[in-house]
Short mmCIF file of C-alpha atoms in Angstrom, two decimals:
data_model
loop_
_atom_site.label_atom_id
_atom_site.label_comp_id
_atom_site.label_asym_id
_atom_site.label_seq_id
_atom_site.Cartn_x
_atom_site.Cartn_y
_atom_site.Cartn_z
CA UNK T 98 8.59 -6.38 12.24
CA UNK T 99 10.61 -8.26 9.95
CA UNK T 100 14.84 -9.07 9.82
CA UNK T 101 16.43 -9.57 6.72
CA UNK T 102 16.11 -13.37 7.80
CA UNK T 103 12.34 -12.94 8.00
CA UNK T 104 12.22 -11.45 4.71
CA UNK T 105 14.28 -14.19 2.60
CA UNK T 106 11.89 -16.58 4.35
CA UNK T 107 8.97 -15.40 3.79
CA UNK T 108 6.46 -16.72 1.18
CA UNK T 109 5.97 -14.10 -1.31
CA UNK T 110 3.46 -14.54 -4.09
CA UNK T 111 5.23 -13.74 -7.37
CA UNK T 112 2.28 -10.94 -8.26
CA UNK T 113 -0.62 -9.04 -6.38
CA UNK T 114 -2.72 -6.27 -6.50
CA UNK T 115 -1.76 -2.93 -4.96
CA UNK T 116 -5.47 -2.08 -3.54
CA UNK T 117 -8.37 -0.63 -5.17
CA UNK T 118 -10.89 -2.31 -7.96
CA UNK T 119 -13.85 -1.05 -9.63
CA UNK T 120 -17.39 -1.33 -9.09
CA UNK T 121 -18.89 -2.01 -5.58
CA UNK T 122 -19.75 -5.89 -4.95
CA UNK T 123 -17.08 -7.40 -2.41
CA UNK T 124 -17.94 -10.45 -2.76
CA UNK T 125 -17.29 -10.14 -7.13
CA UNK T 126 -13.85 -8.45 -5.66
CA UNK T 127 -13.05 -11.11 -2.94
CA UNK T 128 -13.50 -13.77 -6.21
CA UNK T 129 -11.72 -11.81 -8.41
CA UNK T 130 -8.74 -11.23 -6.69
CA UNK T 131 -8.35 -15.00 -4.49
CA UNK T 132 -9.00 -16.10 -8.57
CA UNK T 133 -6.30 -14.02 -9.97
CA UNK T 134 -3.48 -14.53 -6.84
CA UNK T 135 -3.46 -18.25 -5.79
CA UNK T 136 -0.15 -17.34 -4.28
CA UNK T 137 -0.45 -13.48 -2.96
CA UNK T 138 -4.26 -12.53 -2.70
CA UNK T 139 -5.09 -9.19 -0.94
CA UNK T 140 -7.98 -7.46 0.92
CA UNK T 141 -9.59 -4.92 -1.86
CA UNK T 142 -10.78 -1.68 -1.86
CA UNK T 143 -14.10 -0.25 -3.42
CA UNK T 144 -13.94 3.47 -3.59
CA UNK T 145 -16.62 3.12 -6.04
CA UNK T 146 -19.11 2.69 -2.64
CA UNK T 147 -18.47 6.43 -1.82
CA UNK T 148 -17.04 8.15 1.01
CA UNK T 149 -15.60 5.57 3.96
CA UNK T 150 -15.09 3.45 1.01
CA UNK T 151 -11.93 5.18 0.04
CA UNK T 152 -8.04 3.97 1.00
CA UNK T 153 -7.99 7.70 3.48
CA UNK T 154 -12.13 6.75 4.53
CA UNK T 155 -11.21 3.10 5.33
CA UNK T 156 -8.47 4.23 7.10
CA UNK T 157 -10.09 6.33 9.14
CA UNK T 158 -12.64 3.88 10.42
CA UNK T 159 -9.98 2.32 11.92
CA UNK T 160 -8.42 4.63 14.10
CA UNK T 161 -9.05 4.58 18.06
CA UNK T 162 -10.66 7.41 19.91
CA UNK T 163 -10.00 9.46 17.00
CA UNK T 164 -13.09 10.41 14.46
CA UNK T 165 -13.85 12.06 11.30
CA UNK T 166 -16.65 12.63 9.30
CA UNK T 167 -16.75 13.67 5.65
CA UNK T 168 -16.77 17.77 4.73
CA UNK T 169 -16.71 18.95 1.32
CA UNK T 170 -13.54 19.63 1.14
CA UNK T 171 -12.56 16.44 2.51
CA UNK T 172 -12.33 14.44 5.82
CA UNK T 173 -12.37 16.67 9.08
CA UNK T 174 -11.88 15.26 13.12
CA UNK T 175 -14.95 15.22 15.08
CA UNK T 176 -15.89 14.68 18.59
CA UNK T 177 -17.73 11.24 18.14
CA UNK T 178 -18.11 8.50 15.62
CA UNK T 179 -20.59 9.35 13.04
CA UNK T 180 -22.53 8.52 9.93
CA UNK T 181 -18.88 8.49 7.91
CA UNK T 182 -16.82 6.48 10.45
CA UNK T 183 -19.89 3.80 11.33
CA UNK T 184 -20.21 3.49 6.93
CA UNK T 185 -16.47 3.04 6.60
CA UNK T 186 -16.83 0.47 9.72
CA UNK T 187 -19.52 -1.38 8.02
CA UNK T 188 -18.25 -1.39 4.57
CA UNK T 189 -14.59 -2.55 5.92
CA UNK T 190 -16.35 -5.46 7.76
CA UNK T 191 -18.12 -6.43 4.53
CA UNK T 192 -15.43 -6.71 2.41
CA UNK T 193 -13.34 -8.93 5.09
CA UNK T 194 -16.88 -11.22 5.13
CA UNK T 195 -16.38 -11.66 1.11
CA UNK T 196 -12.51 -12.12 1.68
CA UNK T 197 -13.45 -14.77 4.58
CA UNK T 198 -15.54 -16.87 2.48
CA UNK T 199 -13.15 -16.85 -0.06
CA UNK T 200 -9.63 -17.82 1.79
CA UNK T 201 -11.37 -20.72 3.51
CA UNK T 202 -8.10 -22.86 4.11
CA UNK T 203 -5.52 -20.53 2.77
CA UNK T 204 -2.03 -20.41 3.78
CA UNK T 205 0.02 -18.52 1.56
CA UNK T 206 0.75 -14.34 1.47
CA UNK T 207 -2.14 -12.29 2.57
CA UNK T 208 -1.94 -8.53 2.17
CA UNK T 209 -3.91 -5.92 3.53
CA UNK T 210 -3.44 -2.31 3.08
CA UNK T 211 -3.70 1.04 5.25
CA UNK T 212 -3.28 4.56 4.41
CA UNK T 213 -0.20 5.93 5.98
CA UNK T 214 0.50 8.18 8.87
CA UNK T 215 2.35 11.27 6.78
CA UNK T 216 -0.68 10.82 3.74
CA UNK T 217 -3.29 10.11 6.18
CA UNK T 218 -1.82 13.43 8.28
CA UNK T 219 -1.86 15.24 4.87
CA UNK T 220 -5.20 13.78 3.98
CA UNK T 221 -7.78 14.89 7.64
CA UNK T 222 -8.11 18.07 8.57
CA UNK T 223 -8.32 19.37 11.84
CA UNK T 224 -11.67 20.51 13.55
CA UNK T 225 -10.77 24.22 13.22
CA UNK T 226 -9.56 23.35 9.37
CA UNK T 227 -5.99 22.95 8.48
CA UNK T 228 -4.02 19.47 8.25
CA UNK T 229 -3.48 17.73 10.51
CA UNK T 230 0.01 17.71 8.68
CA UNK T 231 0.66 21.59 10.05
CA UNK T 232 0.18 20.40 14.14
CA UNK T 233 3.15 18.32 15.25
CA UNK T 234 1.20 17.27 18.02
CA UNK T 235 -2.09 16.23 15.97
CA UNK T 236 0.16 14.03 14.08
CA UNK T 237 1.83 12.24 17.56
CA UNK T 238 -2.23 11.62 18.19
CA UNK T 239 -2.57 9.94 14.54
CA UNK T 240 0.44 7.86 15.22
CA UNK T 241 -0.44 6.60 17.91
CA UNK T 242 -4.68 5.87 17.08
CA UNK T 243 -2.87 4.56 13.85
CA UNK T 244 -0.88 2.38 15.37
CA UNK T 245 -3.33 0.80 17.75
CA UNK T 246 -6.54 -0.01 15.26
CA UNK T 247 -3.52 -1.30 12.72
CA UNK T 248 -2.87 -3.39 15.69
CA UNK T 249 -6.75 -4.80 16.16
CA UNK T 250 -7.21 -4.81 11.87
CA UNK T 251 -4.57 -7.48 11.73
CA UNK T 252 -5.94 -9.51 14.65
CA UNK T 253 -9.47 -9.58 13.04
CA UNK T 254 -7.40 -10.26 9.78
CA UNK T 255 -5.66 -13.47 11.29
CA UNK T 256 -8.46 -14.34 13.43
CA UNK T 257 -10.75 -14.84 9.91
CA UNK T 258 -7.87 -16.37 7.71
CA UNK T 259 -6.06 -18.31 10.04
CA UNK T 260 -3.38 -19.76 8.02
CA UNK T 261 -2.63 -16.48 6.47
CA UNK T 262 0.89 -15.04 6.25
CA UNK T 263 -0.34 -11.35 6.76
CA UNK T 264 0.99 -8.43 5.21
CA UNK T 265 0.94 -5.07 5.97
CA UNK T 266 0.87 -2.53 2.97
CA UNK T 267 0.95 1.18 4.40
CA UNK T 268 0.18 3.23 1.42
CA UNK T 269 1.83 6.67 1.53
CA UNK T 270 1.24 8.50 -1.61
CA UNK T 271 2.21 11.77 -0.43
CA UNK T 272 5.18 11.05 1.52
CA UNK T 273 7.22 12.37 -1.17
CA UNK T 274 5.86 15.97 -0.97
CA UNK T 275 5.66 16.03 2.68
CA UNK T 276 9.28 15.60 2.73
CA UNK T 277 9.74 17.96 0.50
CA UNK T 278 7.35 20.72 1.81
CA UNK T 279 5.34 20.36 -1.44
CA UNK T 280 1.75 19.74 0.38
CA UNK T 281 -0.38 22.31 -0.25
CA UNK T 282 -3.03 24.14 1.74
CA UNK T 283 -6.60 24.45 1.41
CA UNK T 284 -6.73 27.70 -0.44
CA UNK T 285 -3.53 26.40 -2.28
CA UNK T 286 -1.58 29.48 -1.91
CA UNK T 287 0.79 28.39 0.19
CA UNK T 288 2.55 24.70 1.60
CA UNK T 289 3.28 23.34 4.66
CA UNK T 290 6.84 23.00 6.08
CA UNK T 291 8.39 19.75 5.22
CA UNK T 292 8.81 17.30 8.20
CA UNK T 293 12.05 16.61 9.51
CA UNK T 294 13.12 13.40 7.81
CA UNK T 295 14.17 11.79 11.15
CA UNK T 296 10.12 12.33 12.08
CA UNK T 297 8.79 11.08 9.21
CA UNK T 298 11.09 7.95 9.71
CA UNK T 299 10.20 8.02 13.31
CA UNK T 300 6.62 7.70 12.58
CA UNK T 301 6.76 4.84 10.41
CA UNK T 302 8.38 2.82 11.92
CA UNK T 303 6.43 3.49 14.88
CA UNK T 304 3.07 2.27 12.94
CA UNK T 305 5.19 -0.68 11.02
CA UNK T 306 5.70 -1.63 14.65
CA UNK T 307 2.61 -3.62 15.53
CA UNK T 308 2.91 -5.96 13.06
CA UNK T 309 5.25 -9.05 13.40
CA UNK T 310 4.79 -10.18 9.83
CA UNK T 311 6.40 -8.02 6.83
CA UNK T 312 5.23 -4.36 6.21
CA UNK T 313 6.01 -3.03 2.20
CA UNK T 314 5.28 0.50 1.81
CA UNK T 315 3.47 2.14 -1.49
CA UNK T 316 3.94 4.79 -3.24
CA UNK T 317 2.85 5.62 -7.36
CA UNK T 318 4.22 8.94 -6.83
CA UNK T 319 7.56 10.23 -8.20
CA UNK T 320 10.88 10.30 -6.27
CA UNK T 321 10.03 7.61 -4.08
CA UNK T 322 12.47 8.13 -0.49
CA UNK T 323 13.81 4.29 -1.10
CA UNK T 324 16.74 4.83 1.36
CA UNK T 325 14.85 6.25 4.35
CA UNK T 326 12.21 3.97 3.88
CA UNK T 327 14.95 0.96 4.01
CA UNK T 328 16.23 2.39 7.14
CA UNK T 329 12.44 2.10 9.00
CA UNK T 330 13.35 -1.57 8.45
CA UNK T 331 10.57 -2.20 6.03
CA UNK T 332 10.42 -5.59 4.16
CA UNK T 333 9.17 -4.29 0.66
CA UNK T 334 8.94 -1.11 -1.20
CA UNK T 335 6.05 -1.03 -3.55
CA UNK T 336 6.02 1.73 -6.59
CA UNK T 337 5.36 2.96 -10.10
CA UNK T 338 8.30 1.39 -11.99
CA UNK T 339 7.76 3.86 -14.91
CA UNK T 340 8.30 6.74 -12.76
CA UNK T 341 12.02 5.60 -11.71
CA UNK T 342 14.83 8.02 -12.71
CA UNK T 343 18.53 7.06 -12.89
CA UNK T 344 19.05 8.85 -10.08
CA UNK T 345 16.69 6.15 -8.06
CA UNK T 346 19.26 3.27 -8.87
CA UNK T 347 21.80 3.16 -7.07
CA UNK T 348 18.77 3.14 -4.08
CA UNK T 349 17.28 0.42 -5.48
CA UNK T 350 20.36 -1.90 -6.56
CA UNK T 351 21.28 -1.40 -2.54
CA UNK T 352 17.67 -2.13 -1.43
CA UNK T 353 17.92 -5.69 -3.75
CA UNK T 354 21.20 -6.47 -2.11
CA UNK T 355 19.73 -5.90 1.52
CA UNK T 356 17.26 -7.71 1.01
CA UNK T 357 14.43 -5.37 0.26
CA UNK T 358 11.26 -6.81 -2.08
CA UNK T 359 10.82 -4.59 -5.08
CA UNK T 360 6.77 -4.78 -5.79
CA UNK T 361 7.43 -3.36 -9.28
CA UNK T 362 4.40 -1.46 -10.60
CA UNK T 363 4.91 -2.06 -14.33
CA UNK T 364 1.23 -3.25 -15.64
CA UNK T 365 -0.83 0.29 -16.76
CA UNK T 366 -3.90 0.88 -14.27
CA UNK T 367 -6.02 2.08 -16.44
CA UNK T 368 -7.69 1.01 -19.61
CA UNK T 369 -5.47 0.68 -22.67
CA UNK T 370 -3.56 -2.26 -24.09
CA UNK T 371 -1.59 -4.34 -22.49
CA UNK T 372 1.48 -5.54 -24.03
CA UNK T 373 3.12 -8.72 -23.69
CA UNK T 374 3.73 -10.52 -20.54
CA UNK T 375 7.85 -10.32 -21.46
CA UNK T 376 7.22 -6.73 -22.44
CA UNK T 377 5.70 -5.56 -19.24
CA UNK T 378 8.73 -6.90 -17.60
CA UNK T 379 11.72 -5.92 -19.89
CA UNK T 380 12.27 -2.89 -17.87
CA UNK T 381 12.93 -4.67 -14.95
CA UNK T 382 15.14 -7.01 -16.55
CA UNK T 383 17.21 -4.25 -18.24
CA UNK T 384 17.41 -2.22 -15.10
CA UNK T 385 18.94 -5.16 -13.40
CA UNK T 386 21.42 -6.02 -16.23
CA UNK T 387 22.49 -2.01 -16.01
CA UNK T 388 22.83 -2.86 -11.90
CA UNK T 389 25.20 -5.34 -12.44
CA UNK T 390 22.51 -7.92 -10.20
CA UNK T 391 22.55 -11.34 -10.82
CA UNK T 392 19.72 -12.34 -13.32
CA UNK T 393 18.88 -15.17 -11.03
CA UNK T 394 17.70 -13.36 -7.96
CA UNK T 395 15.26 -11.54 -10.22
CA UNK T 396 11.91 -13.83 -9.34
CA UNK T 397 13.42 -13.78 -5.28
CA UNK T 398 13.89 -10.12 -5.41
CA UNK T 399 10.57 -8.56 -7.39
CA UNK T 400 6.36 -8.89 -6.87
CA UNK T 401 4.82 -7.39 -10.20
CA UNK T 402 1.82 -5.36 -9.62
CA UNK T 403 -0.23 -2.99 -11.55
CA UNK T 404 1.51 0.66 -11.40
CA UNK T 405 -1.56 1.79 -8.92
CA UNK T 406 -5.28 1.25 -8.09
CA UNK T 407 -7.34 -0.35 -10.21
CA UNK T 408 -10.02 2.28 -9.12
CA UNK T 409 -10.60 3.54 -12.25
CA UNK T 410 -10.42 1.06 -14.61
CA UNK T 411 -13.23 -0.53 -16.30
CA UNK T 412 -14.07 -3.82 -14.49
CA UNK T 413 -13.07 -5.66 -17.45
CA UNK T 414 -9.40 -4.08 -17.66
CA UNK T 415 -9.08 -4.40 -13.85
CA UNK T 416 -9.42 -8.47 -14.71
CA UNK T 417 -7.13 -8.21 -17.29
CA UNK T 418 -4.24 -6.34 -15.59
CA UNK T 419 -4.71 -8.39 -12.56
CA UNK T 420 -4.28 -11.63 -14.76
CA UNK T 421 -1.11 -10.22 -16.81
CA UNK T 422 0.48 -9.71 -13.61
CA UNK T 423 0.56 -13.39 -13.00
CA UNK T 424 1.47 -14.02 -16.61
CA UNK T 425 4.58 -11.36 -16.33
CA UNK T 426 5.80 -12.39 -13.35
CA UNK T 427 5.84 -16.00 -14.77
CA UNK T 428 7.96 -14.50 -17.90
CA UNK T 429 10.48 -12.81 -15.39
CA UNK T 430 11.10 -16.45 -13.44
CA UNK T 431 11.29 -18.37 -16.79
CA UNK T 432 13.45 -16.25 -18.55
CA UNK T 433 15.42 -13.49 -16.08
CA UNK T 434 17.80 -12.88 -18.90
#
């Protein structure tokens, strides 16, 4: 993984998507998104496809010797591959196809994404029902499965785009409430414990591991853990920037000066108006006045993306906000003031 050095270094687009897009053509998606990010394209998701389609689904087809197929109250381990994982197999090999044809000769920031290990653990269920979240040992499995098909994703990801500077998004949604014992149990009357932070840190940095190019993490949910997540050493932190509270700021104004890449969610993700490009960004700008940061890092220091998914968003907004992320990050390195 990644050193500060690395980090500096390191090619960043100055906007990207965070994952998901409407409808379910991967080759419209592949054109979309290489034609909206010359700089910083990334690997999209169509949940739109149905189940193995999904971030968790995707996810799960690539785990080794580990399986799941889909229940109705969500994904559940099995004994074998099945229908589910070969679907969410096929469909993952698809969309890489579509993002093949579409990179032919490109060099810049690639970036793929992967659910998690604390989500994904909060996400699959055992075989006798549960989490997998509630079995400290179930979760050492995930890890490690995790871990190793991460490992053979990003092989077949450099293998098709050769020139690509990979990038490893680990989305973790619900790391937030496993921390804080706030996951909730199938009948929802009760929680499971919260994980030992030094676990949870553990963990993800054990599954940041296998990749030698930079991992961000992503989260659109509230109280995002910037500090422990800047201890697993990752290179970017990737989040809802209208969810940030004052008391996130003093995180944040020490990830910029370590080094840390802020992907600032600040352009809505679902269908409504878009203000200007400066607008989207004044936030930013004012956060970083109130920080006492130098104006002129701003463009260095920040990727603006959408503030989640694009998954439900019309197809025609999901072109939009992908396009007015270029357009605001242009306004933040033109005028930073």
């Amino acid at each position: 993984m990644s050193d500060t050095t690395e980090k500096n270094d390191f090619p960043w687009g100055p906007a990207t998507g965070v994952g998901s897009l409407p409808g379910g053509d991967a080759r419209e998606a592949a054109k979309t998104v290489t034609g909206s990010f010359e700089d910083f394209p990334f690997l999209a998701e169509l949940p739109a496809r149905g189940p193995g389609a999904d971030m968790t689904g995707r996810t799960i087809g690539m785990l080794v010797d580990l399986y799941a197929h889909v229940e109705p109250s969500g994904w559940r381990i099995s004994d074998r591959p099945g229908r589910d994982t070969r679907r969410a197999r096929s469909w993952l090999g698809e969309d890489l196809d579509a993002l093949e044809e579409f990179t032919q000769g490109y060099e810049g920031a690639l970036k793929v994404q992967a659910v998690g290990p604390w989500t994904l653990a909060a996400a699959l269920e055992l075989r006798g029902g549960g989490a997998a979240l509630g079995d400290a040992g179930a979760c050492r499995d995930l890890v490690g499965s995790l871990a190793e098909g991460l490992q053979q994703h990003l092989a077949g990801v450099r293998r098709r785009v050769p020139g690509a500077r990979v990038v490893l998004q680990l989305d973790e949604p619900s790391l937030t409430a496993v921390l804080s014992g706030r996951v909730r149990t199938a009948s929802g009357y009760r929680t499971y414990r919260a994980v030992d932070r030094q676990v949870v840190e553990g963990a993800l940095r054990d599954v940041a591991a296998v990749h030698d190019g930079p991992v961000v993490v992503h989260s659109c949910a509230p109280d995002v853990p910037f500090a422990l997540l800047r201890r697993t050493g990752v290179a970017g932190i990737s989040f809802d920037f209208g969810l940030l509270t004052e008391r996130d700021e003093e995180a944040i104004g020490e990830a910029v000066e370590g080094g840390t890449k802020l992907f600032a969610g600040v352009v809505p993700s679902t269908d409504g108006p878009l203000s200007d490009p400066g607008g989207s960004v004044m936030g930013v700008r004012t956060l970083w006045r109130r920080l006492g940061l130098n104006p002129g890092t701003l463009a260095e220091s920040v990727v603006i993306t959408p503030t989640c998914g694009l998954a439900g968003a019309s197809p025609a907004h999901a072109r939009a906000a992908l396009a007015h992320c270029v357009r605001a990050a242009k306004s933040l390195a033109d005028n930073p003031e």
